[in-house]
XYZ file of C-alpha atoms in Angstrom:
208
model
C 6.482 106.016 -9.458
C 3.071 106.390 -11.073
C 0.267 103.891 -11.511
C -0.955 104.064 -15.115
C -4.578 103.045 -15.704
C -5.682 102.867 -19.324
C -8.576 101.818 -21.535
C -8.859 101.901 -25.312
C -11.675 103.966 -26.789
C -11.620 102.589 -30.330
C -13.746 99.668 -31.498
C -13.783 97.348 -34.476
C -15.564 98.892 -37.499
C -19.164 97.747 -37.711
C -19.603 97.143 -33.979
C -21.007 99.579 -31.398
C -18.315 98.355 -28.984
C -20.465 98.338 -25.853
C -18.313 95.768 -24.050
C -15.231 96.295 -26.236
C -14.462 98.808 -24.982
C -17.054 101.293 -23.774
C -17.109 99.400 -20.471
C -13.403 99.984 -19.953
C -13.726 103.696 -20.746
C -16.736 104.042 -18.414
C -14.786 102.516 -15.535
C -11.760 104.689 -16.381
C -13.945 107.804 -16.087
C -15.445 106.627 -12.799
C -11.976 105.940 -11.396
C -10.949 109.454 -12.445
C -13.949 110.939 -10.642
C -13.315 108.913 -7.510
C -9.580 109.551 -7.321
C -10.068 113.280 -7.928
C -12.291 113.399 -4.838
C -9.940 111.272 -2.747
C -6.402 111.073 -4.187
C -4.332 107.901 -4.064
C -1.077 107.621 -2.142
C 0.661 106.994 -5.485
C 0.648 109.424 -8.424
C -1.775 108.117 -11.039
C -2.142 108.602 -14.795
C -5.519 107.818 -16.348
C -5.141 107.367 -20.098
C -7.585 106.683 -22.940
C -5.698 104.861 -25.698
C -6.535 104.904 -29.409
C -5.884 102.247 -32.073
C -5.811 99.223 -29.763
C -7.722 97.216 -32.364
C -4.998 97.932 -34.957
C -1.998 96.812 -32.923
C -2.053 98.828 -29.676
C -0.555 101.906 -31.300
C -1.594 104.345 -28.590
C -0.370 102.268 -25.669
C 2.815 101.324 -27.554
C 3.627 105.005 -27.994
C 2.933 105.681 -24.313
C 5.053 102.760 -23.090
C 7.879 103.646 -25.479
C 7.907 107.227 -24.182
C 8.331 106.020 -20.599
C 11.117 103.654 -21.646
C 12.900 106.295 -23.699
C 12.849 108.697 -20.750
C 14.028 105.857 -18.443
C 11.032 106.351 -16.164
C 9.860 103.703 -13.720
C 6.215 102.686 -13.399
C 4.659 101.382 -10.172
C 2.061 99.409 -12.171
C 0.103 99.616 -15.435
C -3.547 98.463 -15.375
C -5.393 97.907 -18.659
C -9.206 98.009 -18.432
C -10.377 95.689 -21.211
C -14.012 94.525 -21.595
C -15.570 94.564 -18.137
C -19.324 94.129 -18.567
C -20.274 90.672 -19.842
C -21.330 88.034 -17.324
C -22.889 84.590 -17.743
C -23.916 82.645 -14.653
C -24.665 79.401 -16.506
C -22.405 76.352 -16.114
C -19.905 75.838 -18.961
C -20.305 79.446 -20.124
C -16.554 80.091 -19.805
C -13.842 78.754 -22.104
C -10.051 79.052 -21.835
C -6.820 78.624 -23.765
C -5.578 75.037 -23.729
C -4.957 73.595 -20.277
C -6.336 76.410 -18.145
C -9.872 75.021 -17.816
C -8.616 72.578 -15.178
C -7.642 75.399 -12.817
C -10.428 77.973 -13.211
C -14.256 78.091 -12.964
C -16.435 76.988 -15.901
C -18.989 79.687 -15.079
C -18.335 83.087 -16.684
C -19.314 85.299 -13.764
C -15.877 86.485 -12.587
C -13.518 89.279 -13.568
C -10.003 88.154 -14.508
C -6.632 89.711 -13.730
C -3.824 88.687 -16.092
C -0.363 89.925 -15.207
C 3.326 89.283 -15.798
C 5.304 87.635 -13.012
C 6.356 90.974 -11.530
C 2.715 91.652 -10.633
C 1.903 88.484 -8.659
C 1.844 90.310 -5.333
C -0.319 93.086 -6.789
C -2.729 90.570 -8.361
C -3.120 88.825 -4.999
C -3.849 92.159 -3.301
C -6.203 93.367 -6.048
C -8.157 90.107 -6.237
C -8.547 89.920 -2.453
C -9.965 93.440 -2.268
C -12.190 92.999 -5.342
C -13.684 89.881 -3.725
C -14.326 91.848 -0.518
C -17.062 93.824 -2.308
C -18.689 90.571 -3.421
C -17.273 90.470 -6.948
C -15.820 87.080 -7.999
C -12.259 87.493 -9.271
C -9.605 85.141 -10.652
C -5.982 85.884 -11.522
C -3.395 84.391 -13.846
C 0.385 84.987 -13.742
C 1.991 84.883 -17.203
C 5.713 84.286 -17.877
C 7.766 85.412 -20.884
C 5.605 88.408 -21.867
C 2.656 86.117 -22.573
C 4.255 84.651 -25.684
C 3.411 81.095 -24.559
C -0.322 81.945 -24.412
C -0.859 84.669 -27.047
C -4.462 85.269 -25.909
C -3.045 86.873 -22.757
C -1.441 89.661 -24.845
C -4.576 91.002 -26.473
C -4.733 94.520 -25.055
C -2.870 97.658 -24.049
C -0.877 95.997 -21.254
C 1.218 94.016 -23.772
C 3.413 96.969 -24.899
C 4.277 97.541 -21.242
C 5.144 93.857 -20.775
C 7.385 94.080 -23.848
C 9.336 96.938 -22.273
C 9.779 95.189 -18.932
C 7.129 97.054 -16.954
C 4.717 95.467 -14.455
C 1.279 95.407 -16.065
C -2.104 93.741 -15.493
C -5.076 93.347 -17.821
C -8.507 93.399 -16.177
C -10.960 91.547 -18.436
C -14.200 89.597 -18.698
C -12.149 87.350 -21.055
C -13.638 88.635 -24.338
C -14.602 85.921 -26.847
C -13.932 83.186 -24.295
C -17.224 84.256 -22.728
C -18.928 86.969 -24.769
C -20.533 85.722 -28.030
C -20.942 89.342 -29.189
C -17.195 90.007 -29.279
C -16.311 92.085 -32.377
C -19.869 91.708 -33.665
C -22.573 94.230 -34.552
C -24.485 92.747 -31.606
C -21.989 94.120 -29.030
C -24.662 96.432 -27.662
C -25.454 97.753 -24.200
C -28.492 95.503 -23.794
C -26.193 92.438 -23.870
C -24.251 93.660 -20.822
C -24.804 92.949 -17.147
C -24.641 96.436 -15.665
C -24.755 95.133 -12.088
C -21.682 93.035 -12.866
C -19.977 96.090 -14.404
C -20.806 98.195 -11.335
C -19.381 95.461 -9.103
C -16.172 95.362 -11.116
C -15.886 99.150 -10.949
C -16.546 99.295 -7.212
C -14.091 96.478 -6.620
C -11.384 98.226 -8.614
C -11.917 101.513 -6.762
C -11.368 99.787 -3.429
C -8.601 97.469 -4.630
C -6.494 100.179 -6.283
C -6.911 102.426 -3.257
C -5.429 99.765 -0.971
C -2.352 99.027 -3.094
């Protein structure tokens, strides 16, 4: 069963899309380079999706193809906005109720997965933290329909078809004030944070 790792390469018109989602594509390319040099024990597909901003068309097509062919998937990982960090207190917001369980400082990377991925999220977060990168994880029941913000990327079409899938995210507009703005430029990113996320993912995915 393959691991599918994807990132969308489109952006909202009028924005350079540095965080959303050039960061995801950059990490996807680095994972491809790393895994080509030292292959994983699982087969892996690295996919750049189009039209995420218009309803996840690319990832929906990909997930539907797997379902139609009755193929199993070990895990789908969606790389979604990975480069914005804010170390100030109260720099992180959440959907209703979650602020009581998670840090108020926006300096972590988040894993959001359906219930089938709890074990994988525990493993991934543990190994991401080993490289010094703060990481939090959130299990989501019922395809994320209770908390719609958890569905906002290319993992959602895989959830809808019953596949195990995780979104890796800096939490978008719940932290980054440049989300979907013309100001989403590279100079707003924390490239050390992005490198930490990338290095953590390389190690974490390798130990799955």
